[in-house]
Amino acid sequence: MTAPRDLKYTKSHEWVRIDGDIATFGLTDHAQSELGDITYLELPEVGGAVTQAEPFGVVESVKAASDIYAPLDGEVVEINSTAVDAPDLVNKSPYDDAWLVKIRIADPAQASNLMDPDTYDQFAEESAH
């Protein structure tokens, strides 16, 4: 799957949608396919802080448990409780229904550290080998 063009990406396979001062995070299609059937999500509480490149949650699958890393610094303003209750949504709809958290961005300049879709597609292809 080609990475959606309206998102930014991390080397740890999270996606970011920026809308004003709010950023929405999720796991990429590449991440969910590498993990296999996702069985559990642990996300931070609303009001908590996340720090770029630091873990903010956990995803578990039939294969492994992995940390989920924050693409940007900020304060959590919303979590996707639907995805927590039905973690297999990440497998079915990683870019739409299975967003994970929304944050209020603390430092917009950090977005320059994220990958564009073409760079991410190449990175994901190389990391799959």
PDB file of N, CA, C and O in Angstrom, residues 61-127:
ATOM      1  N   SER A  61       0.194  -7.800  19.423  1.00  0.00           N
ATOM      2  CA  SER A  61      -0.400  -8.629  18.376  1.00  0.00           C
ATOM      3  C   SER A  61      -0.142 -10.085  18.712  1.00  0.00           C
ATOM      4  O   SER A  61       0.496 -10.394  19.723  1.00  0.00           O
ATOM      5  N   VAL A  62      -0.614 -10.958  17.841  1.00  0.00           N
ATOM      6  CA  VAL A  62      -0.359 -12.376  18.053  1.00  0.00           C
ATOM      7  C   VAL A  62       1.130 -12.679  17.929  1.00  0.00           C
ATOM      8  O   VAL A  62       1.602 -13.683  18.451  1.00  0.00           O
ATOM      9  N   LYS A  63       1.897 -11.790  17.280  1.00  0.00           N
ATOM     10  CA  LYS A  63       3.332 -11.991  17.073  1.00  0.00           C
ATOM     11  C   LYS A  63       4.204 -11.351  18.141  1.00  0.00           C
ATOM     12  O   LYS A  63       5.235 -11.902  18.509  1.00  0.00           O
ATOM     13  N   ALA A  64       3.837 -10.129  18.584  1.00  0.00           N
ATOM     14  CA  ALA A  64       4.766  -9.358  19.424  1.00  0.00           C
ATOM     15  C   ALA A  64       4.050  -8.215  20.128  1.00  0.00           C
ATOM     16  O   ALA A  64       2.927  -7.869  19.782  1.00  0.00           O
ATOM     17  N   ALA A  65       4.752  -7.634  21.086  1.00  0.00           N
ATOM     18  CA  ALA A  65       4.320  -6.379  21.708  1.00  0.00           C
ATOM     19  C   ALA A  65       5.359  -5.324  21.329  1.00  0.00           C
ATOM     20  O   ALA A  65       6.554  -5.609  21.325  1.00  0.00           O
ATOM     21  N   SER A  66       4.882  -4.135  21.004  1.00  0.00           N
ATOM     22  CA  SER A  66       5.788  -3.065  20.588  1.00  0.00           C
ATOM     23  C   SER A  66       5.343  -1.743  21.191  1.00  0.00           C
ATOM     24  O   SER A  66       4.148  -1.512  21.382  1.00  0.00           O
ATOM     25  N   ASP A  67       6.318  -0.890  21.460  1.00  0.00           N
ATOM     26  CA  ASP A  67       6.005   0.470  21.875  1.00  0.00           C
ATOM     27  C   ASP A  67       5.509   1.253  20.670  1.00  0.00           C
ATOM     28  O   ASP A  67       5.879   0.973  19.527  1.00  0.00           O
ATOM     29  N   ILE A  68       4.684   2.265  20.938  1.00  0.00           N
ATOM     30  CA  ILE A  68       4.249   3.224  19.926  1.00  0.00           C
ATOM     31  C   ILE A  68       4.917   4.544  20.303  1.00  0.00           C
ATOM     32  O   ILE A  68       4.828   4.979  21.452  1.00  0.00           O
ATOM     33  N   TYR A  69       5.603   5.165  19.341  1.00  0.00           N
ATOM     34  CA  TYR A  69       6.412   6.349  19.614  1.00  0.00           C
ATOM     35  C   TYR A  69       5.713   7.623  19.141  1.00  0.00           C
ATOM     36  O   TYR A  69       5.082   7.641  18.082  1.00  0.00           O
ATOM     37  N   ALA A  70       5.875   8.679  19.909  1.00  0.00           N
ATOM     38  CA  ALA A  70       5.263   9.969  19.573  1.00  0.00           C
ATOM     39  C   ALA A  70       6.057  10.655  18.467  1.00  0.00           C
ATOM     40  O   ALA A  70       7.264  10.855  18.608  1.00  0.00           O
ATOM     41  N   PRO A  71       5.386  11.033  17.390  1.00  0.00           N
ATOM     42  CA  PRO A  71       6.065  11.761  16.325  1.00  0.00           C
ATOM     43  C   PRO A  71       6.386  13.213  16.690  1.00  0.00           C
ATOM     44  O   PRO A  71       7.293  13.801  16.117  1.00  0.00           O
ATOM     45  N   LEU A  72       5.637  13.771  17.651  1.00  0.00           N
ATOM     46  CA  LEU A  72       5.790  15.178  18.039  1.00  0.00           C
ATOM     47  C   LEU A  72       5.543  15.320  19.542  1.00  0.00           C
ATOM     48  O   LEU A  72       4.874  14.480  20.140  1.00  0.00           O
ATOM     49  N   ASP A  73       6.035  16.412  20.117  1.00  0.00           N
ATOM     50  CA  ASP A  73       5.718  16.759  21.505  1.00  0.00           C
ATOM     51  C   ASP A  73       4.317  17.349  21.570  1.00  0.00           C
ATOM     52  O   ASP A  73       3.906  18.066  20.649  1.00  0.00           O
ATOM     53  N   GLY A  74       3.626  17.096  22.672  1.00  0.00           N
ATOM     54  CA  GLY A  74       2.344  17.758  22.860  1.00  0.00           C
ATOM     55  C   GLY A  74       1.558  17.193  24.013  1.00  0.00           C
ATOM     56  O   GLY A  74       2.006  16.300  24.733  1.00  0.00           O
ATOM     57  N   GLU A  75       0.343  17.740  24.156  1.00  0.00           N
ATOM     58  CA  GLU A  75      -0.589  17.294  25.194  1.00  0.00           C
ATOM     59  C   GLU A  75      -1.706  16.496  24.537  1.00  0.00           C
ATOM     60  O   GLU A  75      -2.300  16.936  23.546  1.00  0.00           O
ATOM     61  N   VAL A  76      -1.993  15.326  25.094  1.00  0.00           N
ATOM     62  CA  VAL A  76      -3.057  14.477  24.558  1.00  0.00           C
ATOM     63  C   VAL A  76      -4.407  15.150  24.807  1.00  0.00           C
ATOM     64  O   VAL A  76      -4.750  15.468  25.944  1.00  0.00           O
ATOM     65  N   VAL A  77      -5.160  15.380  23.717  1.00  0.00           N
ATOM     66  CA  VAL A  77      -6.475  16.009  23.836  1.00  0.00           C
ATOM     67  C   VAL A  77      -7.611  15.025  23.563  1.00  0.00           C
ATOM     68  O   VAL A  77      -8.755  15.287  23.914  1.00  0.00           O
ATOM     69  N   GLU A  78      -7.287  13.882  22.936  1.00  0.00           N
ATOM     70  CA  GLU A  78      -8.314  12.871  22.658  1.00  0.00           C
ATOM     71  C   GLU A  78      -7.634  11.547  22.365  1.00  0.00           C
ATOM     72  O   GLU A  78      -6.546  11.510  21.783  1.00  0.00           O
ATOM     73  N   ILE A  79      -8.276  10.443  22.796  1.00  0.00           N
ATOM     74  CA  ILE A  79      -7.813   9.111  22.400  1.00  0.00           C
ATOM     75  C   ILE A  79      -8.965   8.417  21.673  1.00  0.00           C
ATOM     76  O   ILE A  79     -10.130   8.754  21.874  1.00  0.00           O
ATOM     77  N   ASN A  80      -8.619   7.460  20.843  1.00  0.00           N
ATOM     78  CA  ASN A  80      -9.618   6.716  20.085  1.00  0.00           C
ATOM     79  C   ASN A  80     -10.040   5.495  20.902  1.00  0.00           C
ATOM     80  O   ASN A  80      -9.468   4.422  20.782  1.00  0.00           O
ATOM     81  N   SER A  81     -11.054   5.676  21.745  1.00  0.00           N
ATOM     82  CA  SER A  81     -11.509   4.578  22.601  1.00  0.00           C
ATOM     83  C   SER A  81     -12.116   3.443  21.776  1.00  0.00           C
ATOM     84  O   SER A  81     -12.094   2.287  22.200  1.00  0.00           O
ATOM     85  N   THR A  82     -12.632   3.744  20.587  1.00  0.00           N
ATOM     86  CA  THR A  82     -13.163   2.693  19.712  1.00  0.00           C
ATOM     87  C   THR A  82     -12.049   1.733  19.324  1.00  0.00           C
ATOM     88  O   THR A  82     -12.239   0.510  19.333  1.00  0.00           O
ATOM     89  N   ALA A  83     -10.866   2.262  18.996  1.00  0.00           N
ATOM     90  CA  ALA A  83      -9.728   1.409  18.636  1.00  0.00           C
ATOM     91  C   ALA A  83      -9.221   0.623  19.842  1.00  0.00           C
ATOM     92  O   ALA A  83      -8.791  -0.523  19.703  1.00  0.00           O
ATOM     93  N   VAL A  84      -9.266   1.225  21.028  1.00  0.00           N
ATOM     94  CA  VAL A  84      -8.855   0.501  22.240  1.00  0.00           C
ATOM     95  C   VAL A  84      -9.789  -0.687  22.468  1.00  0.00           C
ATOM     96  O   VAL A  84      -9.344  -1.795  22.780  1.00  0.00           O
ATOM     97  N   ASP A  85     -11.092  -0.465  22.275  1.00  0.00           N
ATOM     98  CA  ASP A  85     -12.080  -1.534  22.476  1.00  0.00           C
ATOM     99  C   ASP A  85     -12.051  -2.577  21.362  1.00  0.00           C
ATOM    100  O   ASP A  85     -12.432  -3.730  21.587  1.00  0.00           O
ATOM    101  N   ALA A  86     -11.636  -2.188  20.163  1.00  0.00           N
ATOM    102  CA  ALA A  86     -11.579  -3.095  19.006  1.00  0.00           C
ATOM    103  C   ALA A  86     -10.244  -2.886  18.288  1.00  0.00           C
ATOM    104  O   ALA A  86     -10.183  -2.300  17.205  1.00  0.00           O
ATOM    105  N   PRO A  87      -9.138  -3.377  18.897  1.00  0.00           N
ATOM    106  CA  PRO A  87      -7.807  -3.099  18.353  1.00  0.00           C
ATOM    107  C   PRO A  87      -7.589  -3.628  16.935  1.00  0.00           C
ATOM    108  O   PRO A  87      -6.720  -3.139  16.221  1.00  0.00           O
ATOM    109  N   ASP A  88      -8.401  -4.602  16.501  1.00  0.00           N
ATOM    110  CA  ASP A  88      -8.259  -5.111  15.141  1.00  0.00           C
ATOM    111  C   ASP A  88      -8.613  -4.051  14.090  1.00  0.00           C
ATOM    112  O   ASP A  88      -8.317  -4.229  12.902  1.00  0.00           O
ATOM    113  N   LEU A  89      -9.194  -2.929  14.508  1.00  0.00           N
ATOM    114  CA  LEU A  89      -9.422  -1.803  13.589  1.00  0.00           C
ATOM    115  C   LEU A  89      -8.118  -1.335  12.961  1.00  0.00           C
ATOM    116  O   LEU A  89      -8.108  -0.866  11.824  1.00  0.00           O
ATOM    117  N   VAL A  90      -7.010  -1.455  13.712  1.00  0.00           N
ATOM    118  CA  VAL A  90      -5.710  -1.040  13.181  1.00  0.00           C
ATOM    119  C   VAL A  90      -5.360  -1.879  11.958  1.00  0.00           C
ATOM    120  O   VAL A  90      -4.814  -1.366  10.984  1.00  0.00           O
ATOM    121  N   ASN A  91      -5.712  -3.160  11.974  1.00  0.00           N
ATOM    122  CA  ASN A  91      -5.468  -4.011  10.816  1.00  0.00           C
ATOM    123  C   ASN A  91      -6.400  -3.659   9.658  1.00  0.00           C
ATOM    124  O   ASN A  91      -6.003  -3.689   8.502  1.00  0.00           O
ATOM    125  N   LYS A  92      -7.629  -3.313   9.977  1.00  0.00           N
ATOM    126  CA  LYS A  92      -8.649  -3.086   8.942  1.00  0.00           C
ATOM    127  C   LYS A  92      -8.577  -1.690   8.329  1.00  0.00           C
ATOM    128  O   LYS A  92      -8.860  -1.522   7.146  1.00  0.00           O
ATOM    129  N   SER A  93      -8.259  -0.680   9.136  1.00  0.00           N
ATOM    130  CA  SER A  93      -8.352   0.708   8.674  1.00  0.00           C
ATOM    131  C   SER A  93      -7.299   1.580   9.361  1.00  0.00           C
ATOM    132  O   SER A  93      -7.635   2.477  10.126  1.00  0.00           O
ATOM    133  N   PRO A  94      -6.005   1.315   9.099  1.00  0.00           N
ATOM    134  CA  PRO A  94      -4.956   2.004   9.854  1.00  0.00           C
ATOM    135  C   PRO A  94      -4.943   3.517   9.681  1.00  0.00           C
ATOM    136  O   PRO A  94      -4.503   4.231  10.584  1.00  0.00           O
ATOM    137  N   TYR A  95      -5.414   4.024   8.554  1.00  0.00           N
ATOM    138  CA  TYR A  95      -5.324   5.464   8.310  1.00  0.00           C
ATOM    139  C   TYR A  95      -6.620   6.224   8.581  1.00  0.00           C
ATOM    140  O   TYR A  95      -6.616   7.446   8.579  1.00  0.00           O
ATOM    141  N   ASP A  96      -7.711   5.532   8.787  1.00  0.00           N
ATOM    142  CA  ASP A  96      -8.987   6.218   8.961  1.00  0.00           C
ATOM    143  C   ASP A  96      -9.585   5.942  10.338  1.00  0.00           C
ATOM    144  O   ASP A  96      -9.467   6.746  11.244  1.00  0.00           O
ATOM    145  N   ASP A  97     -10.206   4.784  10.499  1.00  0.00           N
ATOM    146  CA  ASP A  97     -10.921   4.468  11.739  1.00  0.00           C
ATOM    147  C   ASP A  97     -10.000   4.226  12.925  1.00  0.00           C
ATOM    148  O   ASP A  97     -10.408   4.386  14.069  1.00  0.00           O
ATOM    149  N   ALA A  98      -8.759   3.829  12.668  1.00  0.00           N
ATOM    150  CA  ALA A  98      -7.874   3.416  13.763  1.00  0.00           C
ATOM    151  C   ALA A  98      -6.825   4.460  14.123  1.00  0.00           C
ATOM    152  O   ALA A  98      -5.730   4.109  14.558  1.00  0.00           O
ATOM    153  N   TRP A  99      -7.149   5.749  13.972  1.00  0.00           N
ATOM    154  CA  TRP A  99      -6.232   6.742  14.541  1.00  0.00           C
ATOM    155  C   TRP A  99      -6.138   6.451  16.037  1.00  0.00           C
ATOM    156  O   TRP A  99      -7.048   5.865  16.621  1.00  0.00           O
ATOM    157  N   LEU A 100      -5.047   6.825  16.660  1.00  0.00           N
ATOM    158  CA  LEU A 100      -4.833   6.456  18.063  1.00  0.00           C
ATOM    159  C   LEU A 100      -5.033   7.613  19.028  1.00  0.00           C
ATOM    160  O   LEU A 100      -5.796   7.502  19.981  1.00  0.00           O
ATOM    161  N   VAL A 101      -4.315   8.712  18.822  1.00  0.00           N
ATOM    162  CA  VAL A 101      -4.434   9.865  19.720  1.00  0.00           C
ATOM    163  C   VAL A 101      -4.405  11.154  18.916  1.00  0.00           C
ATOM    164  O   VAL A 101      -3.875  11.193  17.801  1.00  0.00           O
ATOM    165  N   LYS A 102      -4.967  12.189  19.535  1.00  0.00           N
ATOM    166  CA  LYS A 102      -4.841  13.545  19.009  1.00  0.00           C
ATOM    167  C   LYS A 102      -4.148  14.368  20.085  1.00  0.00           C
ATOM    168  O   LYS A 102      -4.472  14.224  21.269  1.00  0.00           O
ATOM    169  N   ILE A 103      -3.181  15.164  19.651  1.00  0.00           N
ATOM    170  CA  ILE A 103      -2.446  16.003  20.595  1.00  0.00           C
ATOM    171  C   ILE A 103      -2.516  17.466  20.161  1.00  0.00           C
ATOM    172  O   ILE A 103      -2.702  17.759  18.979  1.00  0.00           O
ATOM    173  N   ARG A 104      -2.346  18.361  21.123  1.00  0.00           N
ATOM    174  CA  ARG A 104      -2.110  19.770  20.827  1.00  0.00           C
ATOM    175  C   ARG A 104      -0.599  19.904  20.700  1.00  0.00           C
ATOM    176  O   ARG A 104       0.151  19.607  21.642  1.00  0.00           O
ATOM    177  N   ILE A 105      -0.135  20.319  19.539  1.00  0.00           N
ATOM    178  CA  ILE A 105       1.290  20.362  19.220  1.00  0.00           C
ATOM    179  C   ILE A 105       2.001  21.424  20.070  1.00  0.00           C
ATOM    180  O   ILE A 105       1.568  22.577  20.122  1.00  0.00           O
ATOM    181  N   ALA A 106       3.089  21.016  20.705  1.00  0.00           N
ATOM    182  CA  ALA A 106       3.872  21.940  21.531  1.00  0.00           C
ATOM    183  C   ALA A 106       4.887  22.725  20.699  1.00  0.00           C
ATOM    184  O   ALA A 106       5.136  23.891  20.965  1.00  0.00           O
ATOM    185  N   ASP A 107       5.484  22.077  19.695  1.00  0.00           N
ATOM    186  CA  ASP A 107       6.527  22.717  18.892  1.00  0.00           C
ATOM    187  C   ASP A 107       6.331  22.356  17.420  1.00  0.00           C
ATOM    188  O   ASP A 107       6.809  21.321  16.962  1.00  0.00           O
ATOM    189  N   PRO A 108       5.632  23.202  16.663  1.00  0.00           N
ATOM    190  CA  PRO A 108       5.349  22.899  15.259  1.00  0.00           C
ATOM    191  C   PRO A 108       6.600  22.650  14.418  1.00  0.00           C
ATOM    192  O   PRO A 108       6.541  21.935  13.419  1.00  0.00           O
ATOM    193  N   ALA A 109       7.732  23.207  14.804  1.00  0.00           N
ATOM    194  CA  ALA A 109       8.967  23.024  14.035  1.00  0.00           C
ATOM    195  C   ALA A 109       9.406  21.561  14.007  1.00  0.00           C
ATOM    196  O   ALA A 109      10.122  21.145  13.089  1.00  0.00           O
ATOM    197  N   GLN A 110       8.966  20.753  14.978  1.00  0.00           N
ATOM    198  CA  GLN A 110       9.347  19.336  14.995  1.00  0.00           C
ATOM    199  C   GLN A 110       8.833  18.590  13.772  1.00  0.00           C
ATOM    200  O   GLN A 110       9.389  17.564  13.392  1.00  0.00           O
ATOM    201  N   ALA A 111       7.784  19.081  13.143  1.00  0.00           N
ATOM    202  CA  ALA A 111       7.221  18.402  11.972  1.00  0.00           C
ATOM    203  C   ALA A 111       8.240  18.301  10.842  1.00  0.00           C
ATOM    204  O   ALA A 111       8.143  17.410   9.991  1.00  0.00           O
ATOM    205  N   SER A 112       9.242  19.180  10.836  1.00  0.00           N
ATOM    206  CA  SER A 112      10.267  19.120   9.787  1.00  0.00           C
ATOM    207  C   SER A 112      11.120  17.859   9.901  1.00  0.00           C
ATOM    208  O   SER A 112      11.818  17.496   8.950  1.00  0.00           O
ATOM    209  N   ASN A 113      11.070  17.169  11.041  1.00  0.00           N
ATOM    210  CA  ASN A 113      11.826  15.925  11.234  1.00  0.00           C
ATOM    211  C   ASN A 113      11.099  14.712  10.672  1.00  0.00           C
ATOM    212  O   ASN A 113      11.656  13.614  10.648  1.00  0.00           O
ATOM    213  N   LEU A 114       9.847  14.875  10.242  1.00  0.00           N
ATOM    214  CA  LEU A 114       9.037  13.756   9.765  1.00  0.00           C
ATOM    215  C   LEU A 114       9.264  13.522   8.271  1.00  0.00           C
ATOM    216  O   LEU A 114       9.644  14.429   7.543  1.00  0.00           O
ATOM    217  N   MET A 115       8.995  12.291   7.829  1.00  0.00           N
ATOM    218  CA  MET A 115       9.180  11.936   6.427  1.00  0.00           C
ATOM    219  C   MET A 115       7.933  12.254   5.610  1.00  0.00           C
ATOM    220  O   MET A 115       6.813  12.097   6.096  1.00  0.00           O
ATOM    221  N   ASP A 116       8.160  12.651   4.346  1.00  0.00           N
ATOM    222  CA  ASP A 116       7.048  12.815   3.421  1.00  0.00           C
ATOM    223  C   ASP A 116       6.655  11.414   2.902  1.00  0.00           C
ATOM    224  O   ASP A 116       7.389  10.439   3.122  1.00  0.00           O
ATOM    225  N   PRO A 117       5.512  11.291   2.213  1.00  0.00           N
ATOM    226  CA  PRO A 117       5.043   9.968   1.782  1.00  0.00           C
ATOM    227  C   PRO A 117       6.024   9.213   0.879  1.00  0.00           C
ATOM    228  O   PRO A 117       6.191   7.998   1.042  1.00  0.00           O
ATOM    229  N   ASP A 118       6.670   9.893  -0.066  1.00  0.00           N
ATOM    230  CA  ASP A 118       7.595   9.198  -0.965  1.00  0.00           C
ATOM    231  C   ASP A 118       8.801   8.649  -0.204  1.00  0.00           C
ATOM    232  O   ASP A 118       9.223   7.514  -0.428  1.00  0.00           O
ATOM    233  N   THR A 119       9.343   9.463   0.697  1.00  0.00           N
ATOM    234  CA  THR A 119      10.484   9.017   1.504  1.00  0.00           C
ATOM    235  C   THR A 119      10.070   7.847   2.381  1.00  0.00           C
ATOM    236  O   THR A 119      10.810   6.857   2.503  1.00  0.00           O
ATOM    237  N   TYR A 120       8.866   7.924   2.984  1.00  0.00           N
ATOM    238  CA  TYR A 120       8.404   6.831   3.834  1.00  0.00           C
ATOM    239  C   TYR A 120       8.186   5.554   3.029  1.00  0.00           C
ATOM    240  O   TYR A 120       8.573   4.470   3.472  1.00  0.00           O
ATOM    241  N   ASP A 121       7.577   5.655   1.857  1.00  0.00           N
ATOM    242  CA  ASP A 121       7.360   4.456   1.029  1.00  0.00           C
ATOM    243  C   ASP A 121       8.680   3.748   0.755  1.00  0.00           C
ATOM    244  O   ASP A 121       8.778   2.525   0.867  1.00  0.00           O
ATOM    245  N   GLN A 122       9.709   4.513   0.404  1.00  0.00           N
ATOM    246  CA  GLN A 122      11.020   3.928   0.134  1.00  0.00           C
ATOM    247  C   GLN A 122      11.598   3.307   1.407  1.00  0.00           C
ATOM    248  O   GLN A 122      12.123   2.197   1.387  1.00  0.00           O
ATOM    249  N   PHE A 123      11.483   4.025   2.528  1.00  0.00           N
ATOM    250  CA  PHE A 123      11.984   3.527   3.813  1.00  0.00           C
ATOM    251  C   PHE A 123      11.273   2.225   4.204  1.00  0.00           C
ATOM    252  O   PHE A 123      11.912   1.254   4.611  1.00  0.00           O
ATOM    253  N   ALA A 124       9.958   2.186   4.070  1.00  0.00           N
ATOM    254  CA  ALA A 124       9.185   0.998   4.456  1.00  0.00           C
ATOM    255  C   ALA A 124       9.548  -0.189   3.568  1.00  0.00           C
ATOM    256  O   ALA A 124       9.679  -1.324   4.047  1.00  0.00           O
ATOM    257  N   GLU A 125       9.742   0.064   2.295  1.00  0.00           N
ATOM    258  CA  GLU A 125      10.126  -1.013   1.369  1.00  0.00           C
ATOM    259  C   GLU A 125      11.489  -1.584   1.750  1.00  0.00           C
ATOM    260  O   GLU A 125      11.677  -2.795   1.792  1.00  0.00           O
ATOM    261  N   GLU A 126      12.435  -0.703   2.073  1.00  0.00           N
ATOM    262  CA  GLU A 126      13.787  -1.151   2.447  1.00  0.00           C
ATOM    263  C   GLU A 126      13.773  -1.867   3.788  1.00  0.00           C
ATOM    264  O   GLU A 126      14.511  -2.829   3.983  1.00  0.00           O
ATOM    265  N   SER A 127      12.936  -1.416   4.732  1.00  0.00           N
ATOM    266  CA  SER A 127      12.924  -2.046   6.059  1.00  0.00           C
ATOM    267  C   SER A 127      12.189  -3.377   6.061  1.00  0.00           C
ATOM    268  O   SER A 127      12.299  -4.150   6.996  1.00  0.00           O
TER     269      SER A 127
END
